[in-house]
Short mmCIF file of C-alpha atoms and ligand atoms in Angstrom, two decimals:
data_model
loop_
_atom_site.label_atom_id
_atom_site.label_comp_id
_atom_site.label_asym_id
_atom_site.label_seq_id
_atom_site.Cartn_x
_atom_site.Cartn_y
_atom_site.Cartn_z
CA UNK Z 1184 104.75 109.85 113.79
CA UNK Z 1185 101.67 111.67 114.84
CA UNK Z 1186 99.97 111.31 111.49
CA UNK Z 1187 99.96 107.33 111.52
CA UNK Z 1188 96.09 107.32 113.70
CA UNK Z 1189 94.56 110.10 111.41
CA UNK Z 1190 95.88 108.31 108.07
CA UNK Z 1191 94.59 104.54 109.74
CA UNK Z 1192 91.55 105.90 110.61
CA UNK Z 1193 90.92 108.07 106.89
CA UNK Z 1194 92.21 104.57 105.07
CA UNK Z 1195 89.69 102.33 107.14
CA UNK Z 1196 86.63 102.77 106.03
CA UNK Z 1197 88.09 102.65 102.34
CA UNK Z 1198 86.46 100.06 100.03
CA UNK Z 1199 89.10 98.93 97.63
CA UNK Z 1200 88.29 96.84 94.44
CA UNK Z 1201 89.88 96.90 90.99
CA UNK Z 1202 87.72 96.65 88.14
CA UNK Z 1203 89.61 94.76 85.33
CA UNK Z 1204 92.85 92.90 84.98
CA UNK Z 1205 95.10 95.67 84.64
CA UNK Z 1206 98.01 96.33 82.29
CA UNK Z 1207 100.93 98.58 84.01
CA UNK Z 1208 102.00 101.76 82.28
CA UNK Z 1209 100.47 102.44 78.89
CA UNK Z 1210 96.28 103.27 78.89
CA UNK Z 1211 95.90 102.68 82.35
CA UNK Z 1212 93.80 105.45 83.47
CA UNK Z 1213 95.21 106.33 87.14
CA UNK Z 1214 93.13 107.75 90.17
CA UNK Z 1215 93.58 110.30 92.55
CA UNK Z 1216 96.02 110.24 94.98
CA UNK Z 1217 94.61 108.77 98.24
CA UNK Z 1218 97.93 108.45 100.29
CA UNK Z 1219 98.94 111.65 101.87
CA UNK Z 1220 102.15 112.70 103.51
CA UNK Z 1221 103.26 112.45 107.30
CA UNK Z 1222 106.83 114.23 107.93
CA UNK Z 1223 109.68 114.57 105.59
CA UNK Z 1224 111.60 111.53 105.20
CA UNK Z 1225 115.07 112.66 107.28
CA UNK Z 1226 112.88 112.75 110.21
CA UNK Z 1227 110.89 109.92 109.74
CA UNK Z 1228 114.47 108.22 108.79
CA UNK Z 1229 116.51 109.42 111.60
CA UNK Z 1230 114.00 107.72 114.53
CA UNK Z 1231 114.01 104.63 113.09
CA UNK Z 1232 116.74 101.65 114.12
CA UNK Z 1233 118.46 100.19 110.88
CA UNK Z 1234 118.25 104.05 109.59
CA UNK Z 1235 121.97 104.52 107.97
CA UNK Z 1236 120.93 100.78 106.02
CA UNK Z 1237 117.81 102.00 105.23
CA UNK Z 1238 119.71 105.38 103.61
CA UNK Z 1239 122.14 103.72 101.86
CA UNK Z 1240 119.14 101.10 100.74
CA UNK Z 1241 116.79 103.30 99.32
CA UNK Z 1242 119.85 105.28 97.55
CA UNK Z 1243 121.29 101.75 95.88
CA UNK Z 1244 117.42 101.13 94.77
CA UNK Z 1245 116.70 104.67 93.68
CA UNK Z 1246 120.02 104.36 91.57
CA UNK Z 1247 119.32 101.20 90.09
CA UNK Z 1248 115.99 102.24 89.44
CA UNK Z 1249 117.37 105.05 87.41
CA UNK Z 1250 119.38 102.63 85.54
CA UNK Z 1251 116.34 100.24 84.65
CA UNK Z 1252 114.36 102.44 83.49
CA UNK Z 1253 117.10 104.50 81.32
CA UNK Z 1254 117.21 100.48 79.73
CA UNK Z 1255 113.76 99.83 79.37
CA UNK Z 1256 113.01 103.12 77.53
CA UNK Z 1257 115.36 101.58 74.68
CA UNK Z 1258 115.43 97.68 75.18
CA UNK Z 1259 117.32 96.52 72.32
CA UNK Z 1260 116.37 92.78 71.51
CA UNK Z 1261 120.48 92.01 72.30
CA UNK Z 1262 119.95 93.63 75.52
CA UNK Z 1263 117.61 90.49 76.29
CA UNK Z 1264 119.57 86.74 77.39
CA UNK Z 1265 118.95 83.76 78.13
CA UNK Z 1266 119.74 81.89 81.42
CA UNK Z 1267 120.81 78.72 81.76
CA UNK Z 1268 117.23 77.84 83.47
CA UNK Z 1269 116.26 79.56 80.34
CA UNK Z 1270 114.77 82.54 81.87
CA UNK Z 1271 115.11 85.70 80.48
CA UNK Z 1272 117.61 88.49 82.01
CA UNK Z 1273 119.13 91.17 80.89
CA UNK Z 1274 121.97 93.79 81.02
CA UNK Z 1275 119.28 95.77 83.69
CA UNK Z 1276 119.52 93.11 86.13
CA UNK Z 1277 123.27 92.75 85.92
CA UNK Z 1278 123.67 96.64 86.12
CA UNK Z 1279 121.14 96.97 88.64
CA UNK Z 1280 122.48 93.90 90.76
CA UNK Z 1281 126.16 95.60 90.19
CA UNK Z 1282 125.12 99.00 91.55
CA UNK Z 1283 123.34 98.30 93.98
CA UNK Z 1284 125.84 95.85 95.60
CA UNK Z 1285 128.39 98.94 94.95
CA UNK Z 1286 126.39 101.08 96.78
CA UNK Z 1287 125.46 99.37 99.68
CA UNK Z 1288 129.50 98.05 100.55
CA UNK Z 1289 130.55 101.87 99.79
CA UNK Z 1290 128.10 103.42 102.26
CA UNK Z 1291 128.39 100.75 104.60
CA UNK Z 1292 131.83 100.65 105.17
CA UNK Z 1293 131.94 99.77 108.68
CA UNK Z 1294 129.85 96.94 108.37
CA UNK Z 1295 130.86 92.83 107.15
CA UNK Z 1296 129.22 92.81 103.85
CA UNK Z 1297 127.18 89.58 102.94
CA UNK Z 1298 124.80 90.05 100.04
CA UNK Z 1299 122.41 87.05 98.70
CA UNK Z 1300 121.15 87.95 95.10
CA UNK Z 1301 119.66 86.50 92.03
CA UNK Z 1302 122.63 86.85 88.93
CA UNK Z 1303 126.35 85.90 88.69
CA UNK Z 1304 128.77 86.63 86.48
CA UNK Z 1305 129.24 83.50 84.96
CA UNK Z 1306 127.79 84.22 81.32
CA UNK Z 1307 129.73 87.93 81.51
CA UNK Z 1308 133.08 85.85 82.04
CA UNK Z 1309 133.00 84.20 78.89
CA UNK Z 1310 134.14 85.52 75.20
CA UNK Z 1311 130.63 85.79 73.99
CA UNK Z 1312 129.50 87.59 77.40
CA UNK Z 1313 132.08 91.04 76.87
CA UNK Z 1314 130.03 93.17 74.89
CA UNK Z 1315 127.59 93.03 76.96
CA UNK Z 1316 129.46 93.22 80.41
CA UNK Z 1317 131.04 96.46 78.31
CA UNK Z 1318 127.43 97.51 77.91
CA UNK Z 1319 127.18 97.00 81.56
CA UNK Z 1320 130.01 98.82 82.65
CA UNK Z 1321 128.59 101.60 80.94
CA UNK Z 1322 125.24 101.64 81.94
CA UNK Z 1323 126.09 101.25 85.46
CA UNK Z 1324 128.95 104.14 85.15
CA UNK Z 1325 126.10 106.80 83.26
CA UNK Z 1326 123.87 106.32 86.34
CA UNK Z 1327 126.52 106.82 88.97
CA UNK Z 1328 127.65 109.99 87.07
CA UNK Z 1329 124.05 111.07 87.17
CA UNK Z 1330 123.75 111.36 90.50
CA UNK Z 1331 125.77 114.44 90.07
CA UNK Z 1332 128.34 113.71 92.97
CA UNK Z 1333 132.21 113.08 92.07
CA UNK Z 1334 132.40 111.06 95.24
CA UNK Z 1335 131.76 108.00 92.46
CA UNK Z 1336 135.10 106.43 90.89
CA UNK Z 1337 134.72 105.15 87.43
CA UNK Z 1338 134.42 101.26 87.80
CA UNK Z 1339 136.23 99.27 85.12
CA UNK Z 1340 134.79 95.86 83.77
CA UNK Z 1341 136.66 93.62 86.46
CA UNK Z 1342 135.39 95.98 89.35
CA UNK Z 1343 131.20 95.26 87.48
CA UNK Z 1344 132.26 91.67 88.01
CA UNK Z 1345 133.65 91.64 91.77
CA UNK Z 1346 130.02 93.78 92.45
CA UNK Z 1347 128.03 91.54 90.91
CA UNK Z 1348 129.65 88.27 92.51
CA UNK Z 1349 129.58 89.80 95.60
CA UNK Z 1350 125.80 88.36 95.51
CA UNK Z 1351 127.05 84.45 96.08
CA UNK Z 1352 126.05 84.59 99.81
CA UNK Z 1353 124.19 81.93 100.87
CA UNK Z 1354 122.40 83.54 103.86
CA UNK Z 1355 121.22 81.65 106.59
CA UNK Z 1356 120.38 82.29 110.26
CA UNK Z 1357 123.49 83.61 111.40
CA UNK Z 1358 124.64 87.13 110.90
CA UNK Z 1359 123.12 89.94 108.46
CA UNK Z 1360 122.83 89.54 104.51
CA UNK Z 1361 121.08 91.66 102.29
CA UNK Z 1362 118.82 89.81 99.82
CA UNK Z 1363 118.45 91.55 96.55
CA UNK Z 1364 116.46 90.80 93.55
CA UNK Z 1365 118.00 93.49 91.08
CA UNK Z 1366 115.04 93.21 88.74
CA UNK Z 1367 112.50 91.21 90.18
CA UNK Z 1368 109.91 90.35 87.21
CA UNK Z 1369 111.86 90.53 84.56
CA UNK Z 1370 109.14 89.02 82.38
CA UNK Z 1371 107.08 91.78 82.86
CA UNK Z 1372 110.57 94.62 82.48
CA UNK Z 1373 111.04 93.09 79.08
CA UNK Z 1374 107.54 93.23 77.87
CA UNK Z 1375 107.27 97.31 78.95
CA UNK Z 1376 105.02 96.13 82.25
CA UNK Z 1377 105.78 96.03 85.82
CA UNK Z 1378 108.89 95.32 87.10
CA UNK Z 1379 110.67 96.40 90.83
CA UNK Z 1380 114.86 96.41 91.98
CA UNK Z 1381 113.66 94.49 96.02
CA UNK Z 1382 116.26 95.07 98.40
CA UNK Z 1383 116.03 93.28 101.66
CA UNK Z 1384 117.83 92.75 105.06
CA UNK Z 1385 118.43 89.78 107.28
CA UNK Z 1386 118.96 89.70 110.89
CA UNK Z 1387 119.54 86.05 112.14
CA UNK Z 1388 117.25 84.78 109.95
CA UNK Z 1389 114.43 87.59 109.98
CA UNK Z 1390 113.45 90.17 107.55
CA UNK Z 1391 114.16 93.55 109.36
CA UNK Z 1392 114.80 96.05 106.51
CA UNK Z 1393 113.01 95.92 102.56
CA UNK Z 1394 112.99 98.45 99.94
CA UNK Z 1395 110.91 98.39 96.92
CA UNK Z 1396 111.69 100.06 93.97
CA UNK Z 1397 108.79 100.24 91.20
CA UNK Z 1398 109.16 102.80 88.71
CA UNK Z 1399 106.31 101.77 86.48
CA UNK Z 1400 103.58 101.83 89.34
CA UNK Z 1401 101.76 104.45 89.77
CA UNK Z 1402 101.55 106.96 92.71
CA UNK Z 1403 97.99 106.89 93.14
CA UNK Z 1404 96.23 103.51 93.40
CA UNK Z 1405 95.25 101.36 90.87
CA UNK Z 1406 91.83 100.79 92.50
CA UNK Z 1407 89.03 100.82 89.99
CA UNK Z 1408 86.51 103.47 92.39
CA UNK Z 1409 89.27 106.11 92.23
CA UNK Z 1410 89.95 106.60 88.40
CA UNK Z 1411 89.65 110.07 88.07
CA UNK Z 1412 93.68 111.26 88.73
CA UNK Z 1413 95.00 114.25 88.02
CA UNK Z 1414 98.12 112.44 88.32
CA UNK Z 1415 99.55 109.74 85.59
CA UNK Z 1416 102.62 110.03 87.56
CA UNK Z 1417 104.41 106.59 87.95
CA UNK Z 1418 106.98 105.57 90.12
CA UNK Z 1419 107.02 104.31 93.84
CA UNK Z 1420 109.77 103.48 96.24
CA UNK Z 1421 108.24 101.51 99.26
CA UNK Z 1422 110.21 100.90 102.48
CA UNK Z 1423 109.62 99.36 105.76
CA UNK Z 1424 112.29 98.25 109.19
CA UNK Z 1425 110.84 95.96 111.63
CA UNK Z 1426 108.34 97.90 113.59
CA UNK Z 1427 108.44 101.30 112.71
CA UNK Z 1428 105.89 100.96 110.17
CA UNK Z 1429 106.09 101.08 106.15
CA UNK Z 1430 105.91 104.19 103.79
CA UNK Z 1431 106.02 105.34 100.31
CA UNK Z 1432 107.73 107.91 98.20
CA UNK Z 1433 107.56 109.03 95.23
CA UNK Z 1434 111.01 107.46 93.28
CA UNK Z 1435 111.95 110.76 92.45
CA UNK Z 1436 111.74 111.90 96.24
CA UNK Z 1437 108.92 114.75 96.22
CA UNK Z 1438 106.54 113.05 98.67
CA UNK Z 1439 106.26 110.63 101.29
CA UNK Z 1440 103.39 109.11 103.20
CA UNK Z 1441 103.17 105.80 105.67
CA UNK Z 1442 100.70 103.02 104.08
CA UNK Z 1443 98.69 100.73 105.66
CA UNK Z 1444 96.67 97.68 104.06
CA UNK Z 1445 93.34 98.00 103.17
CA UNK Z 1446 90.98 97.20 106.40
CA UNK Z 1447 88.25 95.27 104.09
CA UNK Z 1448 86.72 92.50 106.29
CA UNK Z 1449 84.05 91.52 103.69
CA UNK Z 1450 85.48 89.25 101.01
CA UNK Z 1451 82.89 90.33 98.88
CA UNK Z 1452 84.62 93.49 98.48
CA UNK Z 1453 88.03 92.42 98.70
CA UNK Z 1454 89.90 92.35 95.01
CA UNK Z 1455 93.21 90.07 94.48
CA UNK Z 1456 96.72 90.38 93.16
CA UNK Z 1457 98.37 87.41 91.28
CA UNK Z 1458 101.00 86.99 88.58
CA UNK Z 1459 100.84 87.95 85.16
CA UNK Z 1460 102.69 85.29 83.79
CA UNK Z 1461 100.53 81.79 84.70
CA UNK Z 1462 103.53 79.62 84.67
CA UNK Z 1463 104.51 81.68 88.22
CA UNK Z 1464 101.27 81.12 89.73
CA UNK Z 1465 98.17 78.82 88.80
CA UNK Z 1466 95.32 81.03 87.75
CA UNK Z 1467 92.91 78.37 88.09
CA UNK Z 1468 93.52 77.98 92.04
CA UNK Z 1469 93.21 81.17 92.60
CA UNK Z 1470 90.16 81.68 90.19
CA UNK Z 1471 88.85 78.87 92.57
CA UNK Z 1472 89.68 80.08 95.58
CA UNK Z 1473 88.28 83.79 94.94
CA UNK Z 1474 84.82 82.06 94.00
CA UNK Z 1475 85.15 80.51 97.68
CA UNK Z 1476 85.54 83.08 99.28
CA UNK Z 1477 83.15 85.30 96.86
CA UNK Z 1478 84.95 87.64 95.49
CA UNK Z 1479 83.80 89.75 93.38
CA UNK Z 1480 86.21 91.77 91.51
CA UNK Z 1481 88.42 89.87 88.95
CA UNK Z 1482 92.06 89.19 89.23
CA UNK Z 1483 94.31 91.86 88.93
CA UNK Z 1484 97.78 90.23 87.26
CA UNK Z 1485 101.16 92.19 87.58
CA UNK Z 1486 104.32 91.31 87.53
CA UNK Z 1487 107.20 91.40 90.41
CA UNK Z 1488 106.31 92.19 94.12
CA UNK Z 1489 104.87 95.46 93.05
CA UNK Z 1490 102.00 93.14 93.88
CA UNK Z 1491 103.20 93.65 97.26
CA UNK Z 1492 103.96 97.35 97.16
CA UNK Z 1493 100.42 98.14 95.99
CA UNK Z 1494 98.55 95.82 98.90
CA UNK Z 1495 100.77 97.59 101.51
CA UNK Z 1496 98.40 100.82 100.71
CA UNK Z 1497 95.55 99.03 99.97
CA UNK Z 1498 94.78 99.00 96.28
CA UNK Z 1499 93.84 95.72 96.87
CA UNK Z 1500 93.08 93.16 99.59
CA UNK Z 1501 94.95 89.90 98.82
CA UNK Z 1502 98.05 88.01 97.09
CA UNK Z 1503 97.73 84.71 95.88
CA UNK Z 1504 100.80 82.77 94.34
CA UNK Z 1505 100.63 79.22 93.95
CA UNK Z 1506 103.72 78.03 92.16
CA UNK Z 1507 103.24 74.92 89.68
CA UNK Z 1508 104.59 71.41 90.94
CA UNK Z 1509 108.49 71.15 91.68
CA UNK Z 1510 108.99 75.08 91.47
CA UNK Z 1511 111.19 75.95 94.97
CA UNK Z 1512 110.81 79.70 95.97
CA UNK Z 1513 113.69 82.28 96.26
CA UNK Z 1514 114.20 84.13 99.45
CA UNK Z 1515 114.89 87.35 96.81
CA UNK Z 1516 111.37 87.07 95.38
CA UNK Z 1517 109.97 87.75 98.81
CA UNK Z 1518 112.14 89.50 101.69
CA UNK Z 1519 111.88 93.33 100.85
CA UNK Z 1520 107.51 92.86 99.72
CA UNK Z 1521 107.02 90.77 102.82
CA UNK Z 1522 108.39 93.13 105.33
CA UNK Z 1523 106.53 95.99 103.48
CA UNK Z 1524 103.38 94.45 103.65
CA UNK Z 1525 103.24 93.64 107.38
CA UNK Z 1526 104.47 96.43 108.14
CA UNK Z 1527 101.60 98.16 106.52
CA UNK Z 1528 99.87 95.18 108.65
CA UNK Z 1529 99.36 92.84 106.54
CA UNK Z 1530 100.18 89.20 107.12
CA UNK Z 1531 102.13 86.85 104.45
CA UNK Z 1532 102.41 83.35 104.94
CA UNK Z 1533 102.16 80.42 103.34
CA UNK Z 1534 99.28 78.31 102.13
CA UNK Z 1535 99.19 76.68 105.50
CA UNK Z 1536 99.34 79.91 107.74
CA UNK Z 1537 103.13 79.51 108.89
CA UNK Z 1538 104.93 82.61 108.56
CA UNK Z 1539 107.97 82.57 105.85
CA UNK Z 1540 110.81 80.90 107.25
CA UNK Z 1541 114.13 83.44 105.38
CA UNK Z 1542 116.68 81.40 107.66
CA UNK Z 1543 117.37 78.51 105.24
CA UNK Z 1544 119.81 80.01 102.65
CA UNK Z 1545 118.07 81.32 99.19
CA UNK Z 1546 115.69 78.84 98.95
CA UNK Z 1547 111.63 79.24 101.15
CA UNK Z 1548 110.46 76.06 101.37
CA UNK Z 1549 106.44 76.81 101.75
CA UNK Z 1550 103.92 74.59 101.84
CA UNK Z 1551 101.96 74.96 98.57
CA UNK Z 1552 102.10 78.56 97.76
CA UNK Z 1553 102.21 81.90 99.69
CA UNK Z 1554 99.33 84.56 100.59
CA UNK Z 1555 98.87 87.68 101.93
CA UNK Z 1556 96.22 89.46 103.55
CA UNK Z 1557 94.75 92.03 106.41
CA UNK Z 1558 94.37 90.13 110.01
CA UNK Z 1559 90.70 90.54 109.17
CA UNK Z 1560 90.48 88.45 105.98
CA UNK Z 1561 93.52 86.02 106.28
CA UNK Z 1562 91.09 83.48 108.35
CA UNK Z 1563 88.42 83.03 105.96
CA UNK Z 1564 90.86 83.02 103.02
CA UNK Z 1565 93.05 80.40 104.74
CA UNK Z 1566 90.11 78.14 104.95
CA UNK Z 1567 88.86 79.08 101.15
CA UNK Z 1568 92.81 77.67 100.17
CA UNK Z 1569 92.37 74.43 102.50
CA UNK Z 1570 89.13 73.87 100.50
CA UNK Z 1571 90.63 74.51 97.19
CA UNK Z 1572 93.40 72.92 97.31
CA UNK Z 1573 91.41 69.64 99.12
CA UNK Z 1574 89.42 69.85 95.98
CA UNK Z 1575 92.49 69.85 93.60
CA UNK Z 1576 93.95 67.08 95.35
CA UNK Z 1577 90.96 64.88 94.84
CA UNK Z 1578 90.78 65.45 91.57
CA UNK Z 1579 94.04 64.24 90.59
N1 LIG A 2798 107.92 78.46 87.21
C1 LIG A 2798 107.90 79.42 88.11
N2 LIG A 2798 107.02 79.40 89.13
C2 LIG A 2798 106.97 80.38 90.04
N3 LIG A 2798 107.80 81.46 90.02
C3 LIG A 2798 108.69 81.52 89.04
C4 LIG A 2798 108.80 80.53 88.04
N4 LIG A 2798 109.77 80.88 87.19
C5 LIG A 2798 110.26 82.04 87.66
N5 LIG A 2798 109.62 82.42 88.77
C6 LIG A 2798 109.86 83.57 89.63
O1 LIG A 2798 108.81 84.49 89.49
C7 LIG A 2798 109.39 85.79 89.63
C8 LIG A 2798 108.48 86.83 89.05
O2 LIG A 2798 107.30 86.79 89.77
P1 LIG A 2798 105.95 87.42 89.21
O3 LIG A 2798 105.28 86.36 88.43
O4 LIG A 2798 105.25 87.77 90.47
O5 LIG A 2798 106.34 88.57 88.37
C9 LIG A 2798 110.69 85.64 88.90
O6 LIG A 2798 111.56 86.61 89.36
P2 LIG A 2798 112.63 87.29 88.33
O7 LIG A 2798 111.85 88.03 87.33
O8 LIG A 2798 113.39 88.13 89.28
O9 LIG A 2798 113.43 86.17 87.77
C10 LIG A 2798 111.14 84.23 89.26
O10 LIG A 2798 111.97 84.20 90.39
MG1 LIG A 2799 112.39 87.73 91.16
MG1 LIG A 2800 115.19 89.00 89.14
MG1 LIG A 2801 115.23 86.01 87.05
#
């Protein structure tokens, strides 16, 4: 990829920041597009190991994509339930989870198929769950239809089950199992914001393979110097295998470019990425732990690991999620955005340094919370979150 140097060296140099917390797809103004393409994705796909799952992965999340948005255009308030944990989801993830797990077992035929994801069928199963597994069925029948190939069979309401069950892997460190989160922020899908379908693979225990979906992120980066766009176009598909770099395309396919991190070293000019919703991720810590480090910029909150997406081209220089007391982290929420990002050379670990362990089944077990950073800024930021979270601690 002879383009990789030229686009490094054009991206270093770049001074990223983000002027105000940001809302995803309705006012924001969006700036110019600073990525720029390399080759056309069959070559770039054909050199790379893992490239028939990458294929078939970026086709399940383009597809499911489809089908979110097609639901969050017209999100009717019955659309929306209630799970047992009493988070929301609704029939998006189950269609997206369905299709994508359809998808990935049709094109990979050759292949055991072991698939870890968030939803099960349990609520769909019961009397009060048909019309919406009906609703499914239908949503996730439209889409394949749209993709304009007859190859697709009709799936009945039985078949939308066996897909989406096909998700009660439990991983592990044996083997391959790909890790899907078929809506990942649903919060944010349901109130119109930011929301991505994260599609990951494991190899004995490592993260070799992600795809991020993101149709409500814009192409061109959300960084507050760059707001004069001639583009408001939105939607991003980021992908990355284990050491052939990551890139991003535009969900509907027209471009493609590789992405690298921002190469900010001072944190004064660094600008940060945490949750919208504060019961994911204290604000206050990471309110604290910007002023440590002196940041300047203030927070940028989105939902779902878009967050990740946009650090892997540099709209911003760090993630910060600390998780309230007693809340255990899903391997879903973090496989396909942690390859992305370092392999736009980034680092994500946890609050302690160690990398993310993805060998334990569906649970991380981190120490704290989980951030992510350039090579450049992850040692003073470490030692900003050992201060902070000292100073917490003490004043318990
Ligand atoms: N109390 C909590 N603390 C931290 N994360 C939580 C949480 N409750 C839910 N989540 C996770 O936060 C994810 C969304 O992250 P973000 O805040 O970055 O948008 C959710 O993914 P889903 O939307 O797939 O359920 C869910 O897994
Ligand atoms: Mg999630
Ligand atoms: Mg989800
Ligand atoms: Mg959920």
């Amino acid at each position: 990829m002879g383009t990789a140097t030229t686009t490094r060296q054009w991206l270093r140099g770049r001074g990223i920041g983000v002027g105000s917390e940001w809302r995803l797809n309705k006012g924001i103004s969006v700036s110019r597009r600073r990525c720029w393409c390399s080759s056309p994705l069959t070559l770039v796909v054909s050199s790379m190991p893992y490239h028939k799952e990458l294929a078939a992965a970026n086709k399940a999340a383009t597809l499911a994509a489809r089908l979110c948005q097609k639901v969050q255009k017209a999100l009717l308030q019955s659309d929306v339930h209630s799970k047992s944990d009493k988070s929301p989801v609704t029939v998006a993830d189950y269609g997206s989870q369905a299709l994508v797990s359809y998808i990935l077992e049709r094109e990979l035929p050759s292949e055991p198929f072991s698939l870890v994801a968030e939803e099960d069928s349990g609520d769909l199963r019961k009397e009060s769950g048909q019309d919406t597994l009906k609703r499914i069925t239908e949503l996730v029948n439209d889409t394949l239809a749209s993709e304009g190939s007859n190859s697709f069979s009709t799936l009945t309401t039985d078949e939308v089950l066996r897909a989406i069950d096909n998700g009660k892997s439990e991983g592990g460190s044996v083997g391959r199992h790909w890790v899907l989160d078929p809506i990942d922020g649903t919060k944010g899908f349901v109130r119109g914001d930011q929301y991505a379908i994260a599609l990951g693979l494991l190899h004995e225990g490592k993260v070799v393979l992600g795809v991020l979906a993101c149709p409500n992120l814009p192409l061109a980066s959300i960084g507050h110097n760059q707001q004069h766009s001639s583009s408001n176009e939105v939607g991003c598909l980021f992908f990355a295998t284990v050491g052939d770099g990551a890139y991003m395309q535009a969900l509907n396919g027209s471009t493609q470019t590789r992405v690298h991190v921002t190469a900010i070293d001072n944190p004064e000019e660094a600008s940060f990425f945490e949750s919208f919703e504060a019961a994911h991720s204290s604000h206050d810590l990471s309110s604290s732990i910007a002023e440590k480090l002196g940041v300047k910029a203030p927070p940028v909150r989105i939902d779902s690991q878009a967050k990740y997406g946009a650090l892997s081209r540099g709209d911003g220089a760090i993630y910060l999620r600390f998780p309230h007391k007693g809340y255990r982290e899903k391997i879903w929420d973090h496989a396909a955005g942690s390859i992305v990002v370092s392999e736009a050379g980034g680092i994500v670990s946890d609050a302690a340094g160690n990398p993310l362990d993805f060998s334990k089944g569906k649970f991380l077990d981190v120490a704290s919370g989980i951030i992510v950073t350039n090579q450049k800024l992850m040692p003073s930021l470490l030692k900003a979150v050992k201060e902070a979270l000292n100073e917490k601690a003490s004043s318990l």
